[in-house]
CSV table of C-alpha atoms in Angstrom, one decimal:
chain,number,residue,atom,x,y,z
A,145,UNK,CA,80.6,118.9,41.8
A,146,UNK,CA,78.2,119.8,44.5
A,147,UNK,CA,79.6,122.4,46.9
A,148,UNK,CA,78.6,124.1,50.2
A,149,UNK,CA,80.6,127.2,51.2
A,150,UNK,CA,80.2,129.0,54.5
A,151,UNK,CA,81.4,132.5,55.3
A,152,UNK,CA,82.9,134.0,57.2
A,153,UNK,CA,85.1,131.3,58.7
A,154,UNK,CA,85.1,133.1,62.1
A,155,UNK,CA,83.1,136.0,63.5
A,156,UNK,CA,83.5,137.9,66.7
A,157,UNK,CA,80.6,140.0,68.0
A,158,UNK,CA,79.9,142.1,71.0
A,159,UNK,CA,77.0,141.0,73.0
A,160,UNK,CA,73.9,142.5,71.4
A,161,UNK,CA,75.6,143.1,68.0
A,162,UNK,CA,73.4,141.5,65.4
A,163,UNK,CA,74.9,139.9,62.3
A,164,UNK,CA,74.4,137.2,59.7
A,165,UNK,CA,76.2,134.0,58.6
A,166,UNK,CA,76.2,132.9,55.0
A,167,UNK,CA,75.9,129.4,53.4
A,168,UNK,CA,76.1,129.3,49.7
A,169,UNK,CA,75.5,126.1,47.7
A,170,UNK,CA,75.9,124.8,44.1
A,171,UNK,CA,73.8,121.7,43.9
A,172,UNK,CA,71.3,120.3,41.6
A,173,UNK,CA,67.8,119.6,42.9
A,174,UNK,CA,68.0,120.9,46.4
A,175,UNK,CA,65.8,118.8,48.7
A,176,UNK,CA,66.7,120.5,51.9
A,177,UNK,CA,69.2,122.9,53.6
A,178,UNK,CA,70.0,122.2,57.3
A,179,UNK,CA,71.6,124.4,60.0
A,180,UNK,CA,73.4,122.9,63.0
A,181,UNK,CA,75.1,124.3,66.0
A,182,UNK,CA,78.2,122.5,67.3
A,183,UNK,CA,79.8,123.2,70.7
A,184,UNK,CA,83.4,122.2,71.3
A,185,UNK,CA,83.8,118.5,71.9
A,186,UNK,CA,80.2,117.7,71.0
A,187,UNK,CA,78.2,116.5,68.1
A,188,UNK,CA,76.3,118.9,65.9
A,189,UNK,CA,72.8,119.8,67.2
A,190,UNK,CA,70.0,120.3,64.7
A,191,UNK,CA,68.6,123.8,64.4
A,192,UNK,CA,66.5,124.2,61.2
A,193,UNK,CA,65.5,122.7,57.9
A,194,UNK,CA,64.6,124.8,54.9
A,195,UNK,CA,63.1,123.3,51.8
A,196,UNK,CA,62.3,126.0,49.3
A,197,UNK,CA,63.4,129.6,48.3
A,198,UNK,CA,61.6,132.2,50.4
A,199,UNK,CA,61.2,129.9,53.4
A,200,UNK,CA,62.1,131.3,56.9
A,201,UNK,CA,62.4,129.6,60.3
A,202,UNK,CA,63.0,131.2,63.7
A,203,UNK,CA,64.2,130.0,67.1
A,204,UNK,CA,64.9,132.4,69.9
A,205,UNK,CA,67.6,134.8,68.6
A,206,UNK,CA,68.2,132.8,65.4
A,207,UNK,CA,66.4,133.2,62.0
A,208,UNK,CA,67.3,131.1,58.9
A,209,UNK,CA,66.3,132.2,55.4
A,210,UNK,CA,66.8,130.5,52.0
A,211,UNK,CA,67.2,131.8,48.5
A,212,UNK,CA,67.9,129.8,45.3
A,213,UNK,CA,71.6,130.0,45.9
A,214,UNK,CA,72.3,130.7,49.6
A,215,UNK,CA,71.0,130.6,53.1
A,216,UNK,CA,71.5,133.1,55.9
A,217,UNK,CA,71.5,132.5,59.6
A,218,UNK,CA,70.6,135.8,61.2
A,219,UNK,CA,71.6,136.3,64.9
A,220,UNK,CA,69.7,139.1,66.6
A,221,UNK,CA,71.2,140.6,69.8
A,222,UNK,CA,73.4,137.6,70.5
A,223,UNK,CA,74.5,136.5,73.9
A,224,UNK,CA,77.7,134.8,75.0
A,225,UNK,CA,75.9,131.4,75.1
A,226,UNK,CA,75.4,131.7,71.4
A,227,UNK,CA,79.1,131.2,70.9
A,228,UNK,CA,79.6,128.0,68.9
A,229,UNK,CA,80.4,126.7,65.4
A,230,UNK,CA,77.4,126.9,63.0
A,231,UNK,CA,77.3,124.3,60.2
A,232,UNK,CA,75.1,124.2,57.2
A,233,UNK,CA,74.4,121.1,55.1
A,234,UNK,CA,72.4,120.3,52.0
A,235,UNK,CA,70.7,117.3,50.7
A,236,UNK,CA,70.2,117.2,46.9
A,237,UNK,CA,69.1,115.2,44.0
A,238,UNK,CA,68.0,111.6,44.5
A,239,UNK,CA,70.9,110.7,46.9
A,240,UNK,CA,70.7,110.2,50.6
A,241,UNK,CA,73.8,112.1,51.5
A,242,UNK,CA,74.2,115.4,53.3
A,243,UNK,CA,77.0,117.7,52.2
A,244,UNK,CA,78.4,119.9,54.9
A,245,UNK,CA,80.2,123.2,54.8
A,246,UNK,CA,83.2,123.8,57.0
A,247,UNK,CA,81.3,126.0,59.4
A,248,UNK,CA,81.4,129.5,60.9
A,249,UNK,CA,83.0,129.8,64.4
A,250,UNK,CA,81.0,132.5,66.3
A,251,UNK,CA,82.4,134.2,69.4
A,252,UNK,CA,80.1,136.6,71.3
A,253,UNK,CA,82.0,138.8,73.7
A,254,UNK,CA,80.3,140.0,76.9
B,275,UNK,CA,65.1,109.4,75.1
B,276,UNK,CA,68.8,108.6,74.4
B,277,UNK,CA,68.8,109.6,70.6
B,278,UNK,CA,72.2,108.5,69.1
B,279,UNK,CA,74.8,107.0,71.4
B,280,UNK,CA,78.4,106.2,70.5
B,281,UNK,CA,81.1,104.2,72.3
B,282,UNK,CA,83.9,104.6,73.1
B,283,UNK,CA,84.3,108.3,73.7
B,284,UNK,CA,88.1,108.2,73.4
B,285,UNK,CA,90.5,105.6,72.1
B,286,UNK,CA,94.2,105.4,71.3
B,287,UNK,CA,95.3,102.8,68.8
B,288,UNK,CA,98.7,101.7,67.6
B,289,UNK,CA,99.3,101.5,63.9
B,290,UNK,CA,98.0,98.3,62.5
B,291,UNK,CA,95.5,97.6,65.2
B,292,UNK,CA,91.8,97.2,64.5
B,293,UNK,CA,88.7,98.3,66.4
B,294,UNK,CA,85.0,98.8,66.1
B,295,UNK,CA,83.2,102.0,66.9
B,296,UNK,CA,79.7,101.4,68.1
B,297,UNK,CA,76.6,103.5,67.2
B,298,UNK,CA,73.0,102.9,68.3
B,299,UNK,CA,69.9,105.0,67.8
B,300,UNK,CA,66.5,104.7,69.4
B,301,UNK,CA,64.4,106.9,67.0
B,302,UNK,CA,63.6,104.1,64.5
B,303,UNK,CA,65.3,106.0,61.7
B,304,UNK,CA,66.1,104.0,58.6
B,305,UNK,CA,69.0,106.3,57.5
B,306,UNK,CA,72.3,106.2,59.4
B,307,UNK,CA,75.7,107.8,58.7
B,308,UNK,CA,79.3,107.8,59.7
B,309,UNK,CA,81.3,111.0,59.4
B,310,UNK,CA,84.8,112.0,60.3
B,311,UNK,CA,85.6,115.5,61.3
B,312,UNK,CA,89.1,116.9,60.9
B,313,UNK,CA,90.1,120.5,61.9
B,314,UNK,CA,89.2,123.0,59.2
B,315,UNK,CA,87.9,120.2,56.9
B,316,UNK,CA,84.2,119.9,57.9
B,317,UNK,CA,82.3,116.7,58.1
B,318,UNK,CA,83.2,114.0,55.6
B,319,UNK,CA,80.9,111.1,55.0
B,320,UNK,CA,82.5,107.7,55.4
B,321,UNK,CA,79.6,105.2,54.9
B,322,UNK,CA,75.8,105.4,55.2
B,323,UNK,CA,72.9,103.0,55.3
B,324,UNK,CA,69.3,103.4,54.2
B,325,UNK,CA,68.1,100.5,56.2
B,326,UNK,CA,69.0,97.1,57.8
B,327,UNK,CA,71.1,95.1,55.4
B,328,UNK,CA,71.8,98.0,53.0
B,329,UNK,CA,75.0,100.1,53.1
B,330,UNK,CA,76.9,102.3,50.7
B,331,UNK,CA,80.2,104.2,50.5
B,332,UNK,CA,80.4,107.9,51.1
B,333,UNK,CA,83.3,110.3,50.2
B,334,UNK,CA,86.1,108.7,52.2
B,335,UNK,CA,85.4,105.0,52.7
B,336,UNK,CA,88.9,103.6,52.4
B,337,UNK,CA,90.2,101.8,55.5
B,338,UNK,CA,86.7,101.4,57.0
B,339,UNK,CA,83.9,98.9,56.8
B,340,UNK,CA,80.3,98.9,58.1
B,341,UNK,CA,77.5,96.5,58.7
B,342,UNK,CA,73.8,97.1,59.5
B,343,UNK,CA,72.1,94.0,60.8
B,344,UNK,CA,69.4,95.9,62.7
B,345,UNK,CA,67.7,99.3,62.4
B,346,UNK,CA,69.2,100.4,65.7
B,347,UNK,CA,72.9,99.6,65.3
B,348,UNK,CA,75.5,100.8,62.7
B,349,UNK,CA,79.0,99.8,63.8
B,350,UNK,CA,82.1,101.2,62.0
B,351,UNK,CA,85.1,98.9,61.7
B,352,UNK,CA,88.7,100.1,61.3
B,353,UNK,CA,91.1,97.5,60.0
B,354,UNK,CA,94.8,98.1,60.1
B,355,UNK,CA,94.7,101.5,61.7
B,356,UNK,CA,96.8,104.3,60.2
B,357,UNK,CA,97.8,107.7,61.5
B,358,UNK,CA,95.6,109.3,58.8
B,359,UNK,CA,92.6,107.9,60.6
B,360,UNK,CA,93.3,110.1,63.6
B,361,UNK,CA,90.1,112.1,63.8
B,362,UNK,CA,86.8,112.6,65.5
B,363,UNK,CA,84.1,110.2,64.3
B,364,UNK,CA,80.4,111.0,64.4
B,365,UNK,CA,77.5,108.7,63.9
B,366,UNK,CA,74.1,110.2,62.8
B,367,UNK,CA,70.7,109.1,62.1
B,368,UNK,CA,68.1,111.0,60.1
B,369,UNK,CA,64.5,111.4,59.3
B,370,UNK,CA,63.4,113.3,56.2
B,371,UNK,CA,63.6,116.6,58.2
B,372,UNK,CA,66.9,116.5,60.1
B,373,UNK,CA,70.0,114.5,61.1
B,374,UNK,CA,70.7,113.8,64.8
B,375,UNK,CA,74.3,113.2,65.8
B,376,UNK,CA,75.9,111.2,68.5
B,377,UNK,CA,78.5,112.8,70.9
B,378,UNK,CA,81.5,111.5,68.9
B,379,UNK,CA,84.5,109.2,69.3
B,380,UNK,CA,87.9,110.9,69.4
B,381,UNK,CA,90.4,108.4,67.9
B,382,UNK,CA,94.2,108.8,67.9
B,383,UNK,CA,96.4,106.4,65.9
B,384,UNK,CA,100.1,106.5,66.9
């Protein structure tokens, strides 16, 4: 069965303390891995799509990387406004579905 | 540019009542999805559509129905509401590169 696992479930960082979030997956025929940010009471907001191992994408303080078995979302010098839940999802095989992890809740303390 | 819109934002239903959650997108995407999000459980796919007139079941379709008569609209119908359907419902549309989510409908069944 295809699975997407995110770790840690929750992460508290001091402002400026860099760290990484992990998304591991066990799917056949990965077509894309997606990162989203979700603020409380809102829908997920698209951040990145990665398609193949070795690919990297950056946006402000966020950098997403992809290997054959996992993806990392690196947060450099985070600010309190980076506090949110970060979700990853994969699209695999010939299907049209996205499979989501349960997310990492990030809190950045001033 | 509205993206994905959902109505209503909140709703309280009594057990056994029915309702339709509305979803509209203005990005001309063929793919549309309905998810439910429960605390700690991540996003679960209810139904999806790959184009007007074509729908298919996701992971948790029981108790729901959908239709797709136009590219823009993808309503979700709840028949005979049950407490287990208390959740936050998100509609999404996607291109090949990302999914875009609506703001969600918070449904309580009592």
